[in-house]
XYZ file of C-alpha atoms in Angstrom:
647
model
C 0.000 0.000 0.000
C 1.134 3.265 -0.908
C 1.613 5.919 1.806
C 3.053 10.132 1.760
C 6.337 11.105 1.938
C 9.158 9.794 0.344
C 11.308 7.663 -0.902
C 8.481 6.568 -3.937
C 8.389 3.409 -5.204
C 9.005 5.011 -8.694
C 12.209 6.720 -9.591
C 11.657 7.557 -13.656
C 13.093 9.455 -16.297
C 11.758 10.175 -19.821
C 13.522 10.748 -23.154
C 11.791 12.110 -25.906
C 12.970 10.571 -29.150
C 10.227 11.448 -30.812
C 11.343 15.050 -31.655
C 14.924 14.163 -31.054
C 15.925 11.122 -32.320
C 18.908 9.060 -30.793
C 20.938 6.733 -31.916
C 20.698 2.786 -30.058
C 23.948 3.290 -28.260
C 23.158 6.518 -26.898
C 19.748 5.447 -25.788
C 21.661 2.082 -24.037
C 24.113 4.896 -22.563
C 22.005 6.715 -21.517
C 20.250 4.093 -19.272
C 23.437 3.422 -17.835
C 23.136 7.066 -16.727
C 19.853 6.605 -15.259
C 20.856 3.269 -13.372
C 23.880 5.362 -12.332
C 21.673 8.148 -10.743
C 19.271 5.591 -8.870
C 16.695 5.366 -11.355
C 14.006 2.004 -11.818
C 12.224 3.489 -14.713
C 12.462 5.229 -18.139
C 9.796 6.017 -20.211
C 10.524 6.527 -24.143
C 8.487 8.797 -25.776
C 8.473 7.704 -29.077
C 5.023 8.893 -31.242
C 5.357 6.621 -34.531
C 9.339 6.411 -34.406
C 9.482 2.199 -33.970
C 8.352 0.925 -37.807
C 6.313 -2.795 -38.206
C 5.012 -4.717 -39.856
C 2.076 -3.296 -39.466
C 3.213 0.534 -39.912
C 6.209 0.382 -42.485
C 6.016 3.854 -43.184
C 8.555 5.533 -41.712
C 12.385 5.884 -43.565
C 15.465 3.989 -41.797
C 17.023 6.668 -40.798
C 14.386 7.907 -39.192
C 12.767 5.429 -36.777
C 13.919 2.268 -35.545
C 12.903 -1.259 -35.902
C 11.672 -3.431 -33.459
C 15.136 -5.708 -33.262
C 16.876 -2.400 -32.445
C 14.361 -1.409 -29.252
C 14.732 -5.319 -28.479
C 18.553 -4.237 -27.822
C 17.754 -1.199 -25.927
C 14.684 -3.058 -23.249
C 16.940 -5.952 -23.137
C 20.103 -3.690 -21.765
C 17.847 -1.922 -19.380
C 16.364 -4.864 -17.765
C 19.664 -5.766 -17.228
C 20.409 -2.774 -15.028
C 17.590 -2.721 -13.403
C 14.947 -0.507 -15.313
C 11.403 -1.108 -16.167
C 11.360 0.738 -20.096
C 7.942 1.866 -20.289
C 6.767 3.215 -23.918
C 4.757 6.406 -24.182
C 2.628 5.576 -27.631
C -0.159 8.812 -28.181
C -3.244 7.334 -28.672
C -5.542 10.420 -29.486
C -3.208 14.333 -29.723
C 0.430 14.134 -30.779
C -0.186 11.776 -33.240
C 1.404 13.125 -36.304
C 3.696 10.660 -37.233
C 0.868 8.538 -37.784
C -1.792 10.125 -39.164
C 0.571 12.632 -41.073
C 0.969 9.061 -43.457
C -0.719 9.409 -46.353
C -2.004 6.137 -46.037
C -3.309 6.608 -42.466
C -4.675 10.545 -43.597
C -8.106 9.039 -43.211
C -7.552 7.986 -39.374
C -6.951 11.344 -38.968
C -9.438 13.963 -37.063
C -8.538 16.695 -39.510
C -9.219 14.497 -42.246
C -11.691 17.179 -43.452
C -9.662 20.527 -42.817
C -10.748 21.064 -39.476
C -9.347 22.168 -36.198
C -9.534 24.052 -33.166
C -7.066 27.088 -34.508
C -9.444 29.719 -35.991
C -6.953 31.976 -36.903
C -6.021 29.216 -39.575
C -8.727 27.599 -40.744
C -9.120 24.539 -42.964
C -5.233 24.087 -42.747
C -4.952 22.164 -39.779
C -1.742 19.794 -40.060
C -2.984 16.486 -39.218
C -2.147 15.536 -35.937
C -4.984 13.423 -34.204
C -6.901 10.041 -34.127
C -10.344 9.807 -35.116
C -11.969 8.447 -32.047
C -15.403 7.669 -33.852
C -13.627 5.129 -36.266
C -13.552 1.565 -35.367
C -10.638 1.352 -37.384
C -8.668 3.370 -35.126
C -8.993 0.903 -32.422
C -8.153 -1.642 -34.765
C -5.152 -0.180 -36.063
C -3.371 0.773 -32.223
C -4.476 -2.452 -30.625
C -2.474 -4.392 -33.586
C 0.388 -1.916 -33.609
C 0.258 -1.960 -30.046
C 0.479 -5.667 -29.909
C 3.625 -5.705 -32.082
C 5.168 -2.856 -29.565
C 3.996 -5.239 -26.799
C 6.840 -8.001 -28.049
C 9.921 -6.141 -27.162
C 8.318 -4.268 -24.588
C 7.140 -6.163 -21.958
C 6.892 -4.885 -18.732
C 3.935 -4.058 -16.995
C 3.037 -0.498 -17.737
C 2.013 1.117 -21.081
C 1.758 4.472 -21.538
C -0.799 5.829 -24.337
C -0.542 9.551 -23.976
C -4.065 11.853 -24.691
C -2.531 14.984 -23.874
C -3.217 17.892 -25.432
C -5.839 17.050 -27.786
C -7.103 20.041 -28.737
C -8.467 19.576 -32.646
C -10.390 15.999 -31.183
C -13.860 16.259 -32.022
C -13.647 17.906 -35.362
C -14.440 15.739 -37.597
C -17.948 14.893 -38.622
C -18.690 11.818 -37.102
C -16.685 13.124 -34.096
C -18.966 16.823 -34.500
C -22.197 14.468 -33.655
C -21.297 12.689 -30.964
C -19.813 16.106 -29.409
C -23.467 17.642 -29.640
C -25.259 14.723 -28.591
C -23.009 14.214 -25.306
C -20.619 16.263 -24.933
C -16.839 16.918 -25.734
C -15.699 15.006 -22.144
C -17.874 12.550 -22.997
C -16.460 12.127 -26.265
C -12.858 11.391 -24.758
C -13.358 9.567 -21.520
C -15.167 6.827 -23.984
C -11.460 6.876 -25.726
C -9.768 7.006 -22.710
C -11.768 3.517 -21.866
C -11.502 2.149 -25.316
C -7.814 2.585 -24.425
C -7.640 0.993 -21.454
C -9.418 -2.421 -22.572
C -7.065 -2.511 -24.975
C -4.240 -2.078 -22.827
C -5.898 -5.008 -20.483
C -6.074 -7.483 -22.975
C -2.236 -6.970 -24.081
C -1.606 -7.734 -20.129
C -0.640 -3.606 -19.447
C -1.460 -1.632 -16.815
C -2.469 1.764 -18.602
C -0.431 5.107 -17.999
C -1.607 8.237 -19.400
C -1.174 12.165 -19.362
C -4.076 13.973 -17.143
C -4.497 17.788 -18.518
C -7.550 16.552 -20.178
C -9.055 15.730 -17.094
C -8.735 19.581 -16.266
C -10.955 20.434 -18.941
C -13.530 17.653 -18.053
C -13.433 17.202 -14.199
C -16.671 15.758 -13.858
C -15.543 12.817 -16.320
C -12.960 11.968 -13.595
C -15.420 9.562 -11.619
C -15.310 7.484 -14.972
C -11.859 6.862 -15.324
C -11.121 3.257 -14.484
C -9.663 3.024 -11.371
C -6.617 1.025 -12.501
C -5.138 3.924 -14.887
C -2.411 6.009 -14.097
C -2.679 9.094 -13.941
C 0.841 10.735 -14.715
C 0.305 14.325 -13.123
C 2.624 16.916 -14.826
C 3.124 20.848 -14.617
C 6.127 22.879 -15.220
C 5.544 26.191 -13.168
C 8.422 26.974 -10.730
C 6.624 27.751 -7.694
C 3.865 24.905 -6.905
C 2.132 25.317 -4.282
C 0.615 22.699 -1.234
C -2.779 23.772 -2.260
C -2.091 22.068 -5.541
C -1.447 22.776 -9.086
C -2.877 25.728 -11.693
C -4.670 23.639 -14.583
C -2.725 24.385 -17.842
C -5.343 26.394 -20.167
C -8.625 26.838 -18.001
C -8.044 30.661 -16.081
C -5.103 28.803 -14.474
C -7.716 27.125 -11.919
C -6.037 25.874 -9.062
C -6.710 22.632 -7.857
C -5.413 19.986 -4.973
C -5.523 17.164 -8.075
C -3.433 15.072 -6.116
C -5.875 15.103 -3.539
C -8.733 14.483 -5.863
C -6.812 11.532 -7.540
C -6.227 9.901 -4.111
C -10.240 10.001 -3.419
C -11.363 8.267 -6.462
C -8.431 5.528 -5.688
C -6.063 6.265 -8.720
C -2.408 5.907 -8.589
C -0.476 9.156 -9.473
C 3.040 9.633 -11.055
C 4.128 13.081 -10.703
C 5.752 14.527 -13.693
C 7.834 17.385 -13.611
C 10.104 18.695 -16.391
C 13.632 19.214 -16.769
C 16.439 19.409 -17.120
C 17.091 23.173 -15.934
C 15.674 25.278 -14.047
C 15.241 22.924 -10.926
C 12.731 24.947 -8.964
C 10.125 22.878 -10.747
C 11.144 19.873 -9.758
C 12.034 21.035 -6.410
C 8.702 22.012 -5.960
C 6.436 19.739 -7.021
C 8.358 17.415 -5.089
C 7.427 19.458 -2.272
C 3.833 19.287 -3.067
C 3.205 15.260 -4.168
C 5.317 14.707 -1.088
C 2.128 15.213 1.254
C -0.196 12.496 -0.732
C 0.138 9.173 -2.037
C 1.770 8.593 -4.999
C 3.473 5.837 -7.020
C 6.482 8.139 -7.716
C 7.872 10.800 -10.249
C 8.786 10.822 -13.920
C 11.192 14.050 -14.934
C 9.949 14.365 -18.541
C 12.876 15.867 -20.892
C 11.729 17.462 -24.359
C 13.052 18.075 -27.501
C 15.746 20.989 -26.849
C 17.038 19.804 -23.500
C 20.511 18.799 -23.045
C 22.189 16.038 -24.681
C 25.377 16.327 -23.530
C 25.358 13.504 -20.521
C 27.787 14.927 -18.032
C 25.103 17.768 -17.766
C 22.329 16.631 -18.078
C 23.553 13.882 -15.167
C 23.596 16.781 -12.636
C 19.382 17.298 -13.155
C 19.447 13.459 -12.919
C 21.664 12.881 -9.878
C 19.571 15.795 -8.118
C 16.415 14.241 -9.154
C 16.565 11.153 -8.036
C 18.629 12.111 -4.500
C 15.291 13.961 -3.696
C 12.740 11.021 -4.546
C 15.424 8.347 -3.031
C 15.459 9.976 0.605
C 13.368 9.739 3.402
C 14.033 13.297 4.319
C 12.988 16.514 1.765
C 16.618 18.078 1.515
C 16.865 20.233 -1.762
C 19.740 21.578 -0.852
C 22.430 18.793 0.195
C 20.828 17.217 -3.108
C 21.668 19.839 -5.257
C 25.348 19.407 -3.165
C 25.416 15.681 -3.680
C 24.530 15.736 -7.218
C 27.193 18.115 -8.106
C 29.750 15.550 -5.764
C 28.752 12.424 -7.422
C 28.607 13.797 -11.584
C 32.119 15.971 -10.774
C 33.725 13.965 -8.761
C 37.214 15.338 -9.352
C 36.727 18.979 -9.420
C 37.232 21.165 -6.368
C 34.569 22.201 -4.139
C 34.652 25.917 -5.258
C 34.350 24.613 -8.918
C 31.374 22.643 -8.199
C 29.863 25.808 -6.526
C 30.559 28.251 -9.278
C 29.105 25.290 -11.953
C 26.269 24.919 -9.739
C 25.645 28.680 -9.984
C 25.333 28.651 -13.638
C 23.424 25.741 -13.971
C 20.776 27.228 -11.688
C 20.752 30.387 -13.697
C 19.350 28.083 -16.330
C 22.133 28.133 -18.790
C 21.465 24.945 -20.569
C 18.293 26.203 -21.532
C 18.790 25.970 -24.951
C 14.999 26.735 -26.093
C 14.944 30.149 -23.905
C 17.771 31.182 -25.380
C 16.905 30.728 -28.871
C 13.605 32.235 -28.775
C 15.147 34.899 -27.478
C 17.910 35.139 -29.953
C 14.881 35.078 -32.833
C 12.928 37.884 -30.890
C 15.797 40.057 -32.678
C 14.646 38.145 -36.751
C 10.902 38.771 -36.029
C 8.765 41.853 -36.933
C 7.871 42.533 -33.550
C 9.159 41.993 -30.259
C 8.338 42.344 -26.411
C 9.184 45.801 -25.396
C 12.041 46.998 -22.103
C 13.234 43.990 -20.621
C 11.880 43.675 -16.716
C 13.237 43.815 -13.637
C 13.582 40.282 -13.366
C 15.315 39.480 -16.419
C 17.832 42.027 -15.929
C 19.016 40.613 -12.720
C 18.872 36.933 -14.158
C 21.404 38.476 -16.666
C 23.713 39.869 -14.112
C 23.432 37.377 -12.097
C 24.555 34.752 -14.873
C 27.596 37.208 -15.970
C 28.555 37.196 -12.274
C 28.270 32.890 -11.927
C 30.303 32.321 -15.495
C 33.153 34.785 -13.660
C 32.916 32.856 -10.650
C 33.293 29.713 -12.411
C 36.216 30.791 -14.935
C 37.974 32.040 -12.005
C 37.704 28.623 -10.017
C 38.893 26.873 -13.779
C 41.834 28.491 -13.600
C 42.913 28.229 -10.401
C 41.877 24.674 -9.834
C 41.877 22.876 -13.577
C 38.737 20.575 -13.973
C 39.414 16.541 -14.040
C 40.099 15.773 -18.081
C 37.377 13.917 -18.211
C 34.859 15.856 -17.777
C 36.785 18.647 -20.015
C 33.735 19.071 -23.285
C 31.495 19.703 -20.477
C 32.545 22.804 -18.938
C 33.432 23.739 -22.710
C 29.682 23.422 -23.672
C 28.269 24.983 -20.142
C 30.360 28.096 -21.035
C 29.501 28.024 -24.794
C 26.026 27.816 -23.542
C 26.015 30.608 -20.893
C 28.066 33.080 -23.487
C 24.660 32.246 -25.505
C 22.300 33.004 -23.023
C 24.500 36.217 -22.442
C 23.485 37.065 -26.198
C 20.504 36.625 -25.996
C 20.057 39.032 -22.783
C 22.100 41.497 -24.278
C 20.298 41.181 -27.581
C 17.329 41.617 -25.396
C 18.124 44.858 -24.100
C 19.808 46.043 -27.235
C 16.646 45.283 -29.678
C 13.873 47.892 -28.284
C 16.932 50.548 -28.654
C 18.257 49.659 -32.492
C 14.458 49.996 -33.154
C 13.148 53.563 -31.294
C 13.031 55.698 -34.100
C 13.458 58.986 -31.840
C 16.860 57.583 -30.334
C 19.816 60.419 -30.050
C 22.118 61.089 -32.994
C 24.697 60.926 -30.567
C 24.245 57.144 -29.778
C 24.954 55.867 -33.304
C 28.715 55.498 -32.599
C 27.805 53.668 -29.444
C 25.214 51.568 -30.697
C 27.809 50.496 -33.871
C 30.433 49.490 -31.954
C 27.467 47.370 -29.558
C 25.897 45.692 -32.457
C 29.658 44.513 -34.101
C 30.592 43.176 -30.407
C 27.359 41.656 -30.103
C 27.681 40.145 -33.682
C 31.263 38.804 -33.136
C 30.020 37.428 -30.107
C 27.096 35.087 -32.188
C 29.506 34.418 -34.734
C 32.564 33.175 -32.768
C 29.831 31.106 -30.403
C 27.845 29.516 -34.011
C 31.421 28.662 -35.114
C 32.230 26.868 -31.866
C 29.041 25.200 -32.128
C 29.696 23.784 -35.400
C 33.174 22.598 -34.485
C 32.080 21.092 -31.772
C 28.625 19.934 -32.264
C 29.591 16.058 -32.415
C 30.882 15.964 -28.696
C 28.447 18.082 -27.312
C 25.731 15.753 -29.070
C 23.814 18.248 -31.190
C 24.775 15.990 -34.654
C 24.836 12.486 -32.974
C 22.165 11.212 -35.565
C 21.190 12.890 -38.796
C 17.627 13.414 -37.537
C 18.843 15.706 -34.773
C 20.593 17.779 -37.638
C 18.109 19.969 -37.309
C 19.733 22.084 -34.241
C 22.425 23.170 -36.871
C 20.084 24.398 -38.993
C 17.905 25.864 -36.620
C 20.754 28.166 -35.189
C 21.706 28.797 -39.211
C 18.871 29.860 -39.853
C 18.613 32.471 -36.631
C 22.277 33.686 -38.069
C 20.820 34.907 -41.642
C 17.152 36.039 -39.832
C 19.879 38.585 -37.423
C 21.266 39.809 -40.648
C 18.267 42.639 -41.084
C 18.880 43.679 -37.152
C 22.595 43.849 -37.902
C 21.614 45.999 -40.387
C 18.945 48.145 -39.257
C 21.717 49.008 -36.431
C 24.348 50.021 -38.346
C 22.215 53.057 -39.429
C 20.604 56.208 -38.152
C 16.113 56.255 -38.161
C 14.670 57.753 -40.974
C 11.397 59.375 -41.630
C 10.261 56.343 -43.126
C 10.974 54.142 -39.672
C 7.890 54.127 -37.450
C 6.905 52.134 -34.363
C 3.903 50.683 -32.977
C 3.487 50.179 -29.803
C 1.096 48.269 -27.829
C 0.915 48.172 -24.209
C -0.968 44.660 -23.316
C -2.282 43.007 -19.915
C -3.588 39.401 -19.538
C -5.204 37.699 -16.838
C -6.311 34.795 -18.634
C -4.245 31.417 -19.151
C -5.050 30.263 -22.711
C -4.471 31.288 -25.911
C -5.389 35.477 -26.696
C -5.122 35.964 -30.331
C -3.947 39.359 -31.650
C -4.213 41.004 -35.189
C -3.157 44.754 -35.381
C -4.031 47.190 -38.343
C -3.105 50.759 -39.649
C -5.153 53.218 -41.437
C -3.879 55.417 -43.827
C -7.178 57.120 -45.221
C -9.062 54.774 -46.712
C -6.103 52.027 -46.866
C -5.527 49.370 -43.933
C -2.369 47.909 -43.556
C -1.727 44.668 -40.964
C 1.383 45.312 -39.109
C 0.603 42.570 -36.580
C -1.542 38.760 -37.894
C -2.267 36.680 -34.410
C -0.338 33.247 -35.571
C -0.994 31.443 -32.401
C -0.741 34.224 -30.010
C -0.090 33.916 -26.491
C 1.054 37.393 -24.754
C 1.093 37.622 -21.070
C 1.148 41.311 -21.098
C 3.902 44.207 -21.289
C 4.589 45.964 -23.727
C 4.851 44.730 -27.767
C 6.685 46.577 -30.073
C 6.021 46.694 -33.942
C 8.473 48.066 -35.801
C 6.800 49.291 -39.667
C 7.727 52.120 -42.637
C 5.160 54.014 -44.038
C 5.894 57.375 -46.171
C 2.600 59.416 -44.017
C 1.678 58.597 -40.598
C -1.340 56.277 -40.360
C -4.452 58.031 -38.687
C -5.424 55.208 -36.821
C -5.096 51.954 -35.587
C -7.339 48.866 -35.624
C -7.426 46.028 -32.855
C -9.204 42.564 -33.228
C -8.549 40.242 -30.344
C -10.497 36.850 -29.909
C -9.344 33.193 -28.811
C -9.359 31.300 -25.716
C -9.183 34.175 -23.191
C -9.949 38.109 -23.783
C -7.027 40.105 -25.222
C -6.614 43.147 -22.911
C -5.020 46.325 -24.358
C -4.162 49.092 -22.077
C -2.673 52.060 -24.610
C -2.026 52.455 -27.900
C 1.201 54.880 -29.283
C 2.773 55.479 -32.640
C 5.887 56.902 -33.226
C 9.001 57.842 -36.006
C 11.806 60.240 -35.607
C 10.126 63.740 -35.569
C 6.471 62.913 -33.964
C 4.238 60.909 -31.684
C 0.688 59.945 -32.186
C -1.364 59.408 -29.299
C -5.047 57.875 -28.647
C -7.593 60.670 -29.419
C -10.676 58.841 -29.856
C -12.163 55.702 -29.744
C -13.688 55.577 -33.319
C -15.894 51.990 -33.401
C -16.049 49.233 -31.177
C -17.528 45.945 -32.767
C -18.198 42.763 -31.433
C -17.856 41.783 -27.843
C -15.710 44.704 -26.648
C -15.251 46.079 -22.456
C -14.299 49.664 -21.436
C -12.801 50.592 -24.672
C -12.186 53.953 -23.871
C -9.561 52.559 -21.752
C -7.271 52.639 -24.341
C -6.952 56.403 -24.608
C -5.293 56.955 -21.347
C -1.539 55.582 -20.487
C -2.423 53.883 -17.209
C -3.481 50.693 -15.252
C -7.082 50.257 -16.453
C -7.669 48.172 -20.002
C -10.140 47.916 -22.217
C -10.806 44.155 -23.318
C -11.171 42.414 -26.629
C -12.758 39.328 -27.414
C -15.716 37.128 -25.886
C -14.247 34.782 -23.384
C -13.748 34.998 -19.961
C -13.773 31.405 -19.343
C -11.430 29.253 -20.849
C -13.062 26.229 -20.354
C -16.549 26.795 -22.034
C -14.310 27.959 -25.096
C -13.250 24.857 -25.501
C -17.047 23.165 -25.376
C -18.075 25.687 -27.359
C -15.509 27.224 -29.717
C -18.149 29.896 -31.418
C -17.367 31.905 -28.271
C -13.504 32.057 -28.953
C -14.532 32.978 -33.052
C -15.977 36.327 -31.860
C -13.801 38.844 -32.192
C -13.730 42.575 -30.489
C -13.064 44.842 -32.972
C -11.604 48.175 -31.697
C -11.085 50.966 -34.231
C -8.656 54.390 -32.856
C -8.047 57.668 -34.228
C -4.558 58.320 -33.429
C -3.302 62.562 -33.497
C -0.644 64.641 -32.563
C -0.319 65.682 -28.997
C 0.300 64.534 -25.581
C -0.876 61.026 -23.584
């Protein structure tokens, strides 16, 4: 019987191979890792990546066969881990139904989906639950799976499943009963067919957010693998993921209806997360904890081992001690180094330098046409406080020289926080390149910035592609793809580069927008300018998700425009607070709210520069949205006249 506290009866680890595909050695190696650490369990999230005979679709080079994952359960049993396959059964299914022969499995199958700024070109990504033939087609690939893997626990995902009920047998059953309805009867259809392969059924619960009345209905033999990646968790439980952020004691809820729980928190960096939610699942009942890695986490093993040996020091003792397992991690994966070493590394781990998909999106916020406006408070001192840990550390390098062995590592960990120091300074640098009223006198200072800055990027992409086999960014061709990601940021910088090298023109005009949300969910964003009769769209939504701030649009026009136009809609209102345009000689201000369409709150709000909003779109709450998406279609339309003058 299960009990709170800790040690848990489940130490696990997941490696996502299904955006990030590994080569069979490193996979074997990298259970010796996790058996190194302490850890029983590792889950392989793997989408359609293992080809059959029944799915023979995929390339060579791209999945693997099942002889191959034979080798790979085979070595773990050996060390004493359970490899547990994560399969999705309904969202996150587009290596399947992306097959042309499988297209008509697919929910989108008739070009629709829950994105309505995009619609009839949803990318096929989700099972048809109303087709018989679905169930027919994962029991049998399931039951080939099955053969190599054949422990006790299968995991068949239904996370995120947004675009399920689309289609049009799926559209009936959704009006007749109801969207939950419509996926607890997968979720069951699931389990049976886990039963009769002999598996005990694991699955992803941020559906059950959406639908909390279907949880009674879940079989009380599933597993219910709990995950959230906020830093700060709370004992009264966790925020749900889209639905206002609705706070909840799940854990609590679980334990009453008599499911087991694996807690899943994400890694590898920052560890507050994990910290955490350790802190929380630690006062109910729970089977254990799975860190779930993504695509974009660290592959280089020495540091990703640190997250590991942390990870499983916390779930392994009796006693919650964050701190002497953040100590004894950095002891056991750097054994040789000297204690202030470990320190200093231990400071710029925490301040999240392996973060590789932070930094990059914020090395692109430079390539795209707008950008979040002054960095805050908190991201300056993050900065510092990262230039002030890679000191620390290069100091304790040189005065006491690192074991050889673990040598590429500290290479990477400083190629990786010289990155993130990019990226903050590029932060910083990109809403002043762009203000078209900046001082004449800063050009010199801004020139010799910008070539710094670019020599900086250059010398660090040059590194990278030197050394991108030992620090595991080319280990199979699949994961090629990081190269050309960062290639592709280099020639996207070119324009900034560019654009700082000279002085504003009349021509150069910003837009800015100064945004507040309280909603969690997706807010959806289009902006317009009106020249006269002519609109021009500075700003199209994509798949829009602004927390608030400021947003900055840079745009050239030859006249100023004479107003601006605002459509928000989505899950969750878009709230605008002010409205300002501006080029080198003049600022236009609010001067009148001209229309107001559609549902639309205090829109006068937007002609004064303070802390009331005015708010655009229909929803409020998240979760009727998503029963019933008309609401999130409505758009608030807010038309401004923008003039000369003061805020």
């Amino acid at each position: 019987s299960q009990r709170a506290g800790l040690p848990w009866k489940i130490i696990g680890v997941q490696l996502d191979l299904a955006r990030q595909m590994e080569t069979v050695d490193y996979i074997r190696t990298y259970a010796d890792l996790a058996a190194a650490q302490g850890f029983n369990t590792l889950l392989l999230y793997l989408e359609g990546r293992i080809r059959t005979a029944h799915f023979p679709f995929g390339s060579g080079d791209q999945t693997y066969s099942l002889a191959e994952m034979e080798h790979v359960v085979d070595h773990a049993r050996k060390l004493g881990i359970t490899v547990v396959p994560v399969v999705p059964s309904l969202g996150h299914a587009e290596q399947f139904v992306g097959c042309p022969r499988l297209r008509h499995l697919a929910e989108e199958r008739h070009g629709q989906g829950r994105w309505l700024d995009n619609p009839g070109k949803e990318s096929p990504s989700t099972f048809c639950p109303s087709q018989e033939e679905t169930y027919r087609f994962l029991e049998r690939y399931y039951g080939e799976l099955a053969m190599v893997f054949r422990g006790p626990w299968w995991h068949v995902g239904l996370d995120e499943s947004w675009n399920m009920g689309y289609c049009r047998l799926c559209r009936e059953r959704w009006r007749s009963n109801g969207l939950g309805t419509l996926f607890i009867e997968h979720l069951c259809r699931m389990r049976e067919i886990a039963a009769r392969l002999g598996k005990r059924m694991w699955m992803w619960d941020d559906m059950l957010q959406l639908f909390p009345e279907q949880l009674p209905n879940v079989p009380g033999d599933t597993v219910l693998c709990h995950w959230q990646y906020a830093e700060q968790i709370e004992a009264e439980g966790t925020q749900a993921h889209i639905v206002n952020h609705w706070r909840r004691n799940w854990l609590q809820d679980y334990q009453r209806r008599g499911c087991d729980v694996v807690v899943c928190p994400g890694g590898p960096l920052p560890l507050k997360n994990i910290e955490t939610f350790t802190d929380y699942a630690r006062r109910h009942r729970v089977l254990g904890g799975v860190l779930t890695q993504w695509a974009g986490t660290p592959r280089h093993l020495v540091g990703n081992a640190v997250t590991l040996a942390f990870t499983a020091r916390l779930w392994k003792n009796a006693e919650f001690r964050p701190d002497s397992a953040w100590r004894d991690a950095l002891r056991k994966v750097l054994p040789g180094a000297h204690l202030e070493l470990r320190r200093a590394t231990g400071e710029v781990l925490r301040r999240g330098a392996f973060r590789s998909q932070i930094m990059m999106a914020t090395v692109l916020a430079a390539t795209r046409p707008y950008f979040n406006g002054l960095p805050s408070r908190e991201e300056l001192l993050e900065h510092t406080a990262l230039q002030t840990a890679l000191a620390w550390m290069r100091r304790a390098r040189r005065s006491n020289p690192p074991p050889p062995s673990a040598a590429a590592f500290w290479k990477h960990l400083e190629w990786a926080s010289r990155m993130m120091l990019v990226a903050g300074e590029l932060r910083q640098f990109v809403p002043k390149v762009f203000d078209p009223q900046r001082p004449v006198g800063d050009r010199k200072e801004l020139r010799c910035r910008a070539l710094l800055l670019r020599k900086e990027f250059d010398q660090l992409l040059h590194l990278l592609q030197r050394s991108a086999h030992r620090w595991r960014y080319v280990e199979h061709p699949c994961d090629r793809q990081g190269l050309i990601a960062w290639a592709a940021v280099s020639k996207g910088l070119e324009p900034f580069w560019r654009r700082a090298m000279r002085q504003p023109s009349r021509r150069d005009w910003l837009l800015i927008l100064r945004l507040f949300s309280g909603f969690s969910g997706w807010s959806l964003l289009k902006a317009s300018l009106t020249f006269g009769s002519t609109w021009r769209t500075v700003l199209t939504s994509g798949l829009y998700w602004h927390k608030g701030g400021d947003l900055f649009v840079p745009f050239t026009a030859d006249r100023p425009p004479d107003g601006v136009v605002l459509e928000g809609w989505g899950y969750g209102r878009q709230a605008v607070r002010f409205v300002q345009v501006k080029n080198m000689s003049q600022t236009l201000f609010p001067a009148a709210v001209v229309a107001a369409r559609g549902p639309v709150e205090r829109a006068a709000s937007v002609l004064t520069d303070d802390d009331s909003w005015a708010y655009l779109g229909a929803v409020s709450d998240i979760g009727a949205a998503v029963r019933q998406p008309d609401l999130a279609a409505q758009r608030g339309v807010l038309k401004v006249r923008l003039a000369k003058g003061d805020a």
